[in-house]
Coordinates of C-alpha atoms and ligand atoms in Angstrom, one line a residue:
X1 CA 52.3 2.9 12.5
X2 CA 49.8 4.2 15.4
X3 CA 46.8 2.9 16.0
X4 CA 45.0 6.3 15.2
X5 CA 47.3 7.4 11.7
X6 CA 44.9 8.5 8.8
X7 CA 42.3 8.8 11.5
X8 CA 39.8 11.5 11.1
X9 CA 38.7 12.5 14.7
X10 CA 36.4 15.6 15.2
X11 CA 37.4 17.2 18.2
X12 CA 34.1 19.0 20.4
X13 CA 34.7 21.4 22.9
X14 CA 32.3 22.5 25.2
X15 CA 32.3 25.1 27.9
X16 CA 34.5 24.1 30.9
X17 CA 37.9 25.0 32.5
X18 CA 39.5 21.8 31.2
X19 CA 39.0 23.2 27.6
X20 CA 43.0 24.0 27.8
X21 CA 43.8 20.4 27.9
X22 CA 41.7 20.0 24.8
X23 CA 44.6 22.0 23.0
X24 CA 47.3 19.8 24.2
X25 CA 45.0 17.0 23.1
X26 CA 44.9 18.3 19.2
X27 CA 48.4 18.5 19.2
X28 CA 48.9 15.0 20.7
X29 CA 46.8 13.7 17.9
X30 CA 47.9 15.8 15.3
X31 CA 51.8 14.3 16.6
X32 CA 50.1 10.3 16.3
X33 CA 49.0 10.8 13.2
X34 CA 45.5 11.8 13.0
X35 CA 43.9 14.3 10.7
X36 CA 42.4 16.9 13.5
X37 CA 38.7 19.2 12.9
X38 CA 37.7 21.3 16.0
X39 CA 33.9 22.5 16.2
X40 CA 33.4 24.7 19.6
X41 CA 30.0 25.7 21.3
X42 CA 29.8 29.6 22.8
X43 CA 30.4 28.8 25.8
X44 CA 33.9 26.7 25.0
X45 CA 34.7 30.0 23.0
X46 CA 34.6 31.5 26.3
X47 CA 37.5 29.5 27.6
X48 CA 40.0 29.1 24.9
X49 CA 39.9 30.9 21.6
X50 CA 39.6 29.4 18.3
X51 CA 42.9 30.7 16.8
X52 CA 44.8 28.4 19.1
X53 CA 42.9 25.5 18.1
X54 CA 43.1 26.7 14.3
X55 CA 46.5 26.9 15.1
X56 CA 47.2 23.2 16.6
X57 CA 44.6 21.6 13.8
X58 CA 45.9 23.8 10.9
X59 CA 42.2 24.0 10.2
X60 CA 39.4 26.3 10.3
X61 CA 37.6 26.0 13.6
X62 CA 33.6 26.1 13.3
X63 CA 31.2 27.0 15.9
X64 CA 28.0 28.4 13.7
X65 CA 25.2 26.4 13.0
X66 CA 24.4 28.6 10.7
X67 CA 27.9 29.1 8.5
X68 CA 27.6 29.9 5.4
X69 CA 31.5 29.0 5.0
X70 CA 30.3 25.8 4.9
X71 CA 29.6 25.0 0.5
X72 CA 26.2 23.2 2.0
X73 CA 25.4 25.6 4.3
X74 CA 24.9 22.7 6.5
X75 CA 27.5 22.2 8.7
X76 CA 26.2 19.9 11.2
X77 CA 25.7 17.2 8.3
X78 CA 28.9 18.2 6.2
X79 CA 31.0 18.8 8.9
X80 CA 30.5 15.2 10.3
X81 CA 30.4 12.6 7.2
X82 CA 33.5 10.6 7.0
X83 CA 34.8 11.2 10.2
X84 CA 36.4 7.9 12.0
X85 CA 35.1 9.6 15.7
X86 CA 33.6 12.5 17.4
X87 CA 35.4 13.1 20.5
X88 CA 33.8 15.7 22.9
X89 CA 37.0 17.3 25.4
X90 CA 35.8 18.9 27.9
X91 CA 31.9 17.4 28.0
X92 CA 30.1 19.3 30.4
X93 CA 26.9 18.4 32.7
X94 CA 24.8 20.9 30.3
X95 CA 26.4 19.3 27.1
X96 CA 25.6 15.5 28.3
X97 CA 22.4 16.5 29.6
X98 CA 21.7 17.7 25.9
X99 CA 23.0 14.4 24.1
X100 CA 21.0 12.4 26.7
X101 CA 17.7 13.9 25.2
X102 CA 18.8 14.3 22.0
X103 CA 18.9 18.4 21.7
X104 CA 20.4 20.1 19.0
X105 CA 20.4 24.0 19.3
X106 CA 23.9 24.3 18.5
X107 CA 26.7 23.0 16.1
X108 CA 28.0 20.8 18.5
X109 CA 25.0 19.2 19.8
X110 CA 23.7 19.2 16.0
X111 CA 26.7 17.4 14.7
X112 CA 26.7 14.6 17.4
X113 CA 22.7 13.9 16.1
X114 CA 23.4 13.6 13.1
X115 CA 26.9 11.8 13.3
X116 CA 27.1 8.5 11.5
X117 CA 30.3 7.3 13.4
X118 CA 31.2 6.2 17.3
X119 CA 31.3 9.2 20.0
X120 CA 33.4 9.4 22.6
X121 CA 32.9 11.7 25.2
X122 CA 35.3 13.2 28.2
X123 CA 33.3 14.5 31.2
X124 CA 34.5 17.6 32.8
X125 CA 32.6 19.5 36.0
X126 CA 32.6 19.9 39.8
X127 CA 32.1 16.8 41.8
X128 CA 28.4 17.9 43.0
X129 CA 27.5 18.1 39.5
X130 CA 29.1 14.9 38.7
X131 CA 27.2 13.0 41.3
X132 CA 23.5 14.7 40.7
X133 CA 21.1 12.1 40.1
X134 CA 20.5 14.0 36.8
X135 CA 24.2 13.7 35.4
X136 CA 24.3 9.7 36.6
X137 CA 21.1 9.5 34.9
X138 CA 22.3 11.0 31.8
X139 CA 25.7 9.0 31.9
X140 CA 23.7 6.0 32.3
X141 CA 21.4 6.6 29.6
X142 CA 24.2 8.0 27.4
X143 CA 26.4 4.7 27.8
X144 CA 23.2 2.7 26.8
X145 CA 22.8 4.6 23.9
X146 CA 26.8 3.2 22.6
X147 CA 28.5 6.4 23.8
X148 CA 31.9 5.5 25.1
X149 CA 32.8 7.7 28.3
X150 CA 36.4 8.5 28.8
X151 CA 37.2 8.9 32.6
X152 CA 36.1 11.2 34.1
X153 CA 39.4 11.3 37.1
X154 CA 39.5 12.1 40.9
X155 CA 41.5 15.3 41.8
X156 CA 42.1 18.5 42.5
X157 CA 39.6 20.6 41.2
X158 CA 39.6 24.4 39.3
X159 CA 37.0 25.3 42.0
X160 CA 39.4 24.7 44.6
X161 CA 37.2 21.5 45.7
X162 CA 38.4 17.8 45.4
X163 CA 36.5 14.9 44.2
X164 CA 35.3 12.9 40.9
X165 CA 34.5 14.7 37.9
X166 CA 37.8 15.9 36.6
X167 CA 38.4 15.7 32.8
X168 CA 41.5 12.8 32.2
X169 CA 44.7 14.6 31.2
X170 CA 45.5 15.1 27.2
X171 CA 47.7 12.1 27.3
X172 CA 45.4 9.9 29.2
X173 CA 42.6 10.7 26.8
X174 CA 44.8 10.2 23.6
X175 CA 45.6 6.4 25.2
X176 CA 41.9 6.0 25.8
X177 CA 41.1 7.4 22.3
X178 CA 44.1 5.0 20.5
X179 CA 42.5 1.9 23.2
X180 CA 38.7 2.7 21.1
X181 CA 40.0 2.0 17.8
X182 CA 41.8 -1.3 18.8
X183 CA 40.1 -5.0 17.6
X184 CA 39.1 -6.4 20.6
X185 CA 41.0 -9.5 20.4
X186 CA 41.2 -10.4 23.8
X187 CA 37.6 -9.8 24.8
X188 CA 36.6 -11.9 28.0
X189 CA 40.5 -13.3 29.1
X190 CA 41.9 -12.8 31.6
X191 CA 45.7 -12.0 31.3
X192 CA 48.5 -12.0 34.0
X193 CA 51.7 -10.0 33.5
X194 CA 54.9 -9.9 35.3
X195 CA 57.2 -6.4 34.4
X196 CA 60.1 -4.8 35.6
X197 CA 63.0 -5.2 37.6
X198 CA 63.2 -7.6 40.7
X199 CA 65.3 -6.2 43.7
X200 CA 67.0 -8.6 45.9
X201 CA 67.8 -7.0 49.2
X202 CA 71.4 -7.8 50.7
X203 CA 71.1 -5.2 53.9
X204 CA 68.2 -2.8 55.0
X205 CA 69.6 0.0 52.1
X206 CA 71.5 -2.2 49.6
X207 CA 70.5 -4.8 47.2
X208 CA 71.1 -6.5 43.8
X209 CA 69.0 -5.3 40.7
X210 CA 69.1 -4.7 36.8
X211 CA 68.5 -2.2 34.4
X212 CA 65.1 -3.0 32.8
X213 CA 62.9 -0.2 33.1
X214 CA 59.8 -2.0 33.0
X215 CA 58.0 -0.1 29.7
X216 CA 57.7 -3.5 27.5
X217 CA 55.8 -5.3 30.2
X218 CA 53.6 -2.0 31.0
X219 CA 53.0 -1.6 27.3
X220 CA 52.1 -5.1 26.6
X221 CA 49.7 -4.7 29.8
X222 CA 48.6 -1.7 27.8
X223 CA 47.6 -3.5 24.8
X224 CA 46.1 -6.3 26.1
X225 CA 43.6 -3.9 28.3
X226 CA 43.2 -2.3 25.0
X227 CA 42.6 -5.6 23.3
X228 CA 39.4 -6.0 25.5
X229 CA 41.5 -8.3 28.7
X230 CA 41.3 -8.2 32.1
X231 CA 44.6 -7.7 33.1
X232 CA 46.7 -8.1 36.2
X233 CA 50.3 -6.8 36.3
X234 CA 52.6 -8.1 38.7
X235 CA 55.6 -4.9 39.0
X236 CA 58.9 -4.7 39.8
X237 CA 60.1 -1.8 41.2
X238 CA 59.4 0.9 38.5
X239 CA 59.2 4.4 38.0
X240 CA 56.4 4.3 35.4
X241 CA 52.5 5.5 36.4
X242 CA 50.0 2.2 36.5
X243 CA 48.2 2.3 33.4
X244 CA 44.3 3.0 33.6
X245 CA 41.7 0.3 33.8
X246 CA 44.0 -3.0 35.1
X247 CA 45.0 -4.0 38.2
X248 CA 48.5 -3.4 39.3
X249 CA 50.1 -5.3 42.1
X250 CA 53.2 -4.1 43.1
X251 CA 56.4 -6.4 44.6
X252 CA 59.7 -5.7 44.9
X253 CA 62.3 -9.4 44.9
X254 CA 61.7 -12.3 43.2
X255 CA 59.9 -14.4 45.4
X256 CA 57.5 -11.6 46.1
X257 CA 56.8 -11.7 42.4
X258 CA 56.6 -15.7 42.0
X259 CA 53.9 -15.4 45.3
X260 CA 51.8 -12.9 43.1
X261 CA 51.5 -14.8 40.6
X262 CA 51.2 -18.2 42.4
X263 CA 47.7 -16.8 43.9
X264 CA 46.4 -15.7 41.1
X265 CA 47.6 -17.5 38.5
X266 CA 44.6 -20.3 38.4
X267 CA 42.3 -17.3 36.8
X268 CA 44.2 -16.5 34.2
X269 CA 44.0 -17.1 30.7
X270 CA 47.3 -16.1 29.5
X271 CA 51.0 -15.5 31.6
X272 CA 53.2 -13.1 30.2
X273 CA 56.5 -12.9 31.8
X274 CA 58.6 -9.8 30.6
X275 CA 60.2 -8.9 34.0
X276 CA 63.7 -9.4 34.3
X277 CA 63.8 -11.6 37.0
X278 CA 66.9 -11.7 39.2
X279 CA 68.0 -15.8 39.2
X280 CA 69.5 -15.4 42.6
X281 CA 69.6 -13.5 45.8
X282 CA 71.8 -13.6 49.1
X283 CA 71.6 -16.4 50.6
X284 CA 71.0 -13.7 53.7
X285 CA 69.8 -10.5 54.1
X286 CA 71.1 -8.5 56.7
X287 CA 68.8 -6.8 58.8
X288 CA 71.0 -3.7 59.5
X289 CA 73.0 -1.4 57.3
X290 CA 76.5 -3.7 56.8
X291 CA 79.7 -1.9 58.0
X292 CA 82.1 -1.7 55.3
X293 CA 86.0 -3.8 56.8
X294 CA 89.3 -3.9 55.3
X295 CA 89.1 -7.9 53.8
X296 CA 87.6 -8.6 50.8
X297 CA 83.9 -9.9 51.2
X298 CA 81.5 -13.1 49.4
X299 CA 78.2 -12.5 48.7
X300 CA 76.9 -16.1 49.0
X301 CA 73.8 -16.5 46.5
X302 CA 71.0 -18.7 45.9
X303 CA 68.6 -19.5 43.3
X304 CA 65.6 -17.9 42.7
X305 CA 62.5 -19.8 41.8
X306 CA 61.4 -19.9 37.4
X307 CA 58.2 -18.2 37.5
X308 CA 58.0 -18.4 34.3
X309 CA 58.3 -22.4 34.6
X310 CA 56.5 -23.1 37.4
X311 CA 53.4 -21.7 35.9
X312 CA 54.0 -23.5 32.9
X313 CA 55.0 -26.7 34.4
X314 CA 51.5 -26.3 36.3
X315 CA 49.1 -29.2 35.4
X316 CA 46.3 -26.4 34.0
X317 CA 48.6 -24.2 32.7
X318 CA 47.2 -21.0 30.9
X319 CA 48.8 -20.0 27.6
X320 CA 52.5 -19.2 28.5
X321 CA 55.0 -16.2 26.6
X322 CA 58.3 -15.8 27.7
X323 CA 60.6 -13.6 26.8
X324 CA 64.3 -13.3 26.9
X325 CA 66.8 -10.7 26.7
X326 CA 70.3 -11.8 25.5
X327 CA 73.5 -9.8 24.6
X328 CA 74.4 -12.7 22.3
X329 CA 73.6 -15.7 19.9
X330 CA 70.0 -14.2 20.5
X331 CA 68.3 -16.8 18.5
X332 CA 69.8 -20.0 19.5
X333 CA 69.7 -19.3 22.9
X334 CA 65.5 -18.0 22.3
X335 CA 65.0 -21.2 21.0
X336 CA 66.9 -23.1 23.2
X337 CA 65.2 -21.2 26.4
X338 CA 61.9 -21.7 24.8
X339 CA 62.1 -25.2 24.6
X340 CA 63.2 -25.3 28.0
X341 CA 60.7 -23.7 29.9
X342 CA 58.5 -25.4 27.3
X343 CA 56.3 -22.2 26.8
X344 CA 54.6 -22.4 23.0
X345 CA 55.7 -18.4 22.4
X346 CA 58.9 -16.8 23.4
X347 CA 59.7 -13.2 22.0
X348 CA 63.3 -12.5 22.3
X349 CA 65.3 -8.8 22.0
X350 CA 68.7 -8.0 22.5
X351 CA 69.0 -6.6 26.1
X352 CA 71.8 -4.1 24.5
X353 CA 68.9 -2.4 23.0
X354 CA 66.0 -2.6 24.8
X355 CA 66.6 -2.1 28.1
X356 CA 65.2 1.4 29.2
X357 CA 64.8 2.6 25.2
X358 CA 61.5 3.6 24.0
X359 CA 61.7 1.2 20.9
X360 CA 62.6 -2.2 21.1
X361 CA 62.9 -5.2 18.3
X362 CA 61.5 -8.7 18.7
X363 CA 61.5 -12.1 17.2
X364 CA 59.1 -14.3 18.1
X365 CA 59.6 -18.2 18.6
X366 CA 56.7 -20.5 18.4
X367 CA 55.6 -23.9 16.9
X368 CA 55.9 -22.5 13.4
X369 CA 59.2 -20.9 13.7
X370 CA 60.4 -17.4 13.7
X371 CA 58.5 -14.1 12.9
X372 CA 60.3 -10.8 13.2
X373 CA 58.9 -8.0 14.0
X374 CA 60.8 -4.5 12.8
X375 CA 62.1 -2.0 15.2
X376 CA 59.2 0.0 16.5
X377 CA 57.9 2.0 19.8
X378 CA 57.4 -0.5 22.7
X379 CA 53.8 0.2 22.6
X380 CA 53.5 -1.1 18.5
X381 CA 55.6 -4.1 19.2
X382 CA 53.2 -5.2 22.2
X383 CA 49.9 -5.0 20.4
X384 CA 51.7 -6.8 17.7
X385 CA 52.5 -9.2 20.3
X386 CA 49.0 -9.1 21.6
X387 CA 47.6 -9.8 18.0
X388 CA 50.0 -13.3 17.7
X389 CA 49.1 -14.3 21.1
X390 CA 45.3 -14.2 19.8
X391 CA 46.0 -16.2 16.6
X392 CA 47.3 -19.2 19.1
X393 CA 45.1 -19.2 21.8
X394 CA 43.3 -23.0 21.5
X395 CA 39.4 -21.9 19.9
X396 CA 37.2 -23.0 22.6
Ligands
CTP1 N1 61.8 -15.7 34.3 C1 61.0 -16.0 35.4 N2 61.6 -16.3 36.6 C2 62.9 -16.3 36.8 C3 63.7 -16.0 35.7 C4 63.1 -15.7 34.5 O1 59.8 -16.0 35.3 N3 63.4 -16.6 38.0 C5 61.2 -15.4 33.0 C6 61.3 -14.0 32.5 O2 60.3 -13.2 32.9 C7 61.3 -14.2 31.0 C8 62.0 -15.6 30.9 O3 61.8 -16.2 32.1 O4 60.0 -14.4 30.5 C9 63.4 -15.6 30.5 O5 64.2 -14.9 31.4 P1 65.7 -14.9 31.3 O6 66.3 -14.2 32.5 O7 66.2 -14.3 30.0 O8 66.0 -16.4 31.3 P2 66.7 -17.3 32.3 O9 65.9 -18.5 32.5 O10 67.0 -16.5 33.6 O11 68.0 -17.7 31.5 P3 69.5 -16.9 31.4 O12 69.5 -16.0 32.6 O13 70.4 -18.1 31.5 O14 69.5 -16.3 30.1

């Protein structure tokens, strides 16, 4: 189940460019599960039409104040009541402006007064207007007031000029949106993450690696951030996009990864290691391409150091997870492996099936014994994760 199923978002558009990526954005949370109401001002009308947002929501798309569609005849009240979140995609400088003092000349401004849930809005304009005292001031007073401000991003802009103010793409925004209606379990730790792949070079082009693609560590990055953490991932090589709003610190072998950690580890709170970390390397790396000859050839190796142990052999340790990926006996050796890098959870899958997939199946090993946890998308299973790891954490 996603975070947002059964979730009854009203949608707000207001007059900019990025009103197209509001589209994308109904169908996005039409696809996760959410029950979808779009209210437009005149100017958004401008931009896109309302059939194609009928069309996405599969409702009727209001813009009146005065709609007499509407059984009340008060649409800004009706319209509103029992909604989970307003969400305003694209907000622009004239539309925060006129939250910021509380005007109400149109449907869209009327609704957000009158609203009894959380709003959530997206900024969309030109850099200059972005950075106008007037708009800061706004902002400001707008994220005093308990409105939650989504982006905006740094780009390319529609009028050609580059800078902040950029409405965050449909995706981004349905992350943010999904990130707003999670418990904020997490709220003031500080988690460190390791994900991905290690490389291990053995020349200046070749090297040894493995197959994990790195999306469970980025999702359980993910929901930790979501769960109200400070995060820190420590990457493998990886072709996945740093999530918003943690810090990413990217290595490439093993050591690399154990000295990331090693510096930073004293803040943290909670360790996660989900990286497939490579246990050895060549003994020596060339430092030019190696020519191939006719004998056969050894590859001497040596060990890699346990990051996962060393931090929780570490006299303050934080809270340790492991996690293991077997192709066999998956729960003796969990258990086993657990008790050996003496780390209180361990979450073990079966690399068979996880590696690169989008869903993924976990037990997890603590004190208590095992707790399963059904086959699900990556990003389910981690705040699942993320929920456990909350439950254990010592009360201070
Ligand atoms: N790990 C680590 N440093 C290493 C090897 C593993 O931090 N050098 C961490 C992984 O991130 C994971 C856990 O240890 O959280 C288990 O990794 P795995 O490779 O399955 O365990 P190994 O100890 O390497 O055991 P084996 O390869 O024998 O299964």
């Amino acid at each position: 189940m996603t975070t947002i199923k059964g979730k009854r978002i009203l949608l707000g558009l207001s007059g900019g460019i990025a009103a197209y990526k509001a589209a994308e954005l109904t169908r996005l949370l039409k696809q996760a599960g959410a029950e979808v109401r779009v209210v437009m001002t005149a100017a958004a009308c401008r931009f896109i039409t309302p059939v194609t947002l009928q069309a996405l929501s599969g409702k009727q798309v209001h813009s009146d104040l005065w709609d007499a569609s509407v059984p009340s005849n008060m649409a800004h009240i009706e319209l509103s009541r029992g909604c989970d979140a307003i969400v305003i995609a694209p907000a622009s400088a004239d539309f925060l402006a006129k939250l910021a003092q509380g005007l109400c000349d149109d449907l869209l401004s009327a609704l957000c007064l009158a609203r009894e849930c959380p709003l959530l809005v997206a900024p969309a304009m030109n850099l200059q207007m972005w950075a106008n005292p007037a708009t800061q001031r706004n902002v400001k007073q707008l994220h005093a007031d308990g409105v939650a401000i989504l982006g905006p991003a740094s780009g390319d802009q529609a009028c050609g000029e580059v800078g902040m103010g950029r409405m965050l793409e449909a995706q981004e925004l349905l992350e943010e949106i999904e990130a707003f209606f999670q418990p904020k379990l997490l709220a003031g730790k500080r988690v460190l993450i390791t994900a991905g792949p290690t490389f291990e070079p053995i020349d200046t082009v070749r090297g040894i690696t493995n197959t994990s693609s790195g999306k469970m560590g980025y999702a359980v990055a993910r929901a930790a951030r979501d769960a109200g953490a400070t995060v820190t991932l420590v990457s493998g090589p990886t072709a996945l996009a740093a999530p918003r709003g943690l810090e990413r610190v990217d290595v490439s072998s093993a050591q690399e990864m154990y000295d990331a950690v090693m510096v930073r580890v004293a803040k943290a709170d909670v360790f996660i290691g989900v990286a497939a970390v490579a246990d050895y390397r060549p003994k020596k790396a060339m430092r030019h391409k190696l020519k191939k000859g006719t004998d056969e050839m050894t590859l001497e190796l040596q060990p890699n150091p346990d990051i996962l142990g060393t931090v929780a052999a570490r006299r303050k340790a934080p809270f340790c997870v492991g996690f293991a990926a077997e192709t066999e006996n998956l729960e003796a050796f969990a258990e086993a492996k657990r008790r050996r890098k003496k780390v209180p959870l361990l979450a073990a899958n079966l690399a068979q099936h996880a590696f690169g997939a989008d869903d993924n199946q976990l037990i997890l090993f603590d004190d208590q014994g095992r707790h399963e946890l059904p086959r699900a998308p990556k990003i389910e299973l981690a705040r699942a994760l993320v929920g456990h790891i909350a439950r254990l954490l010592p009360k201070k």
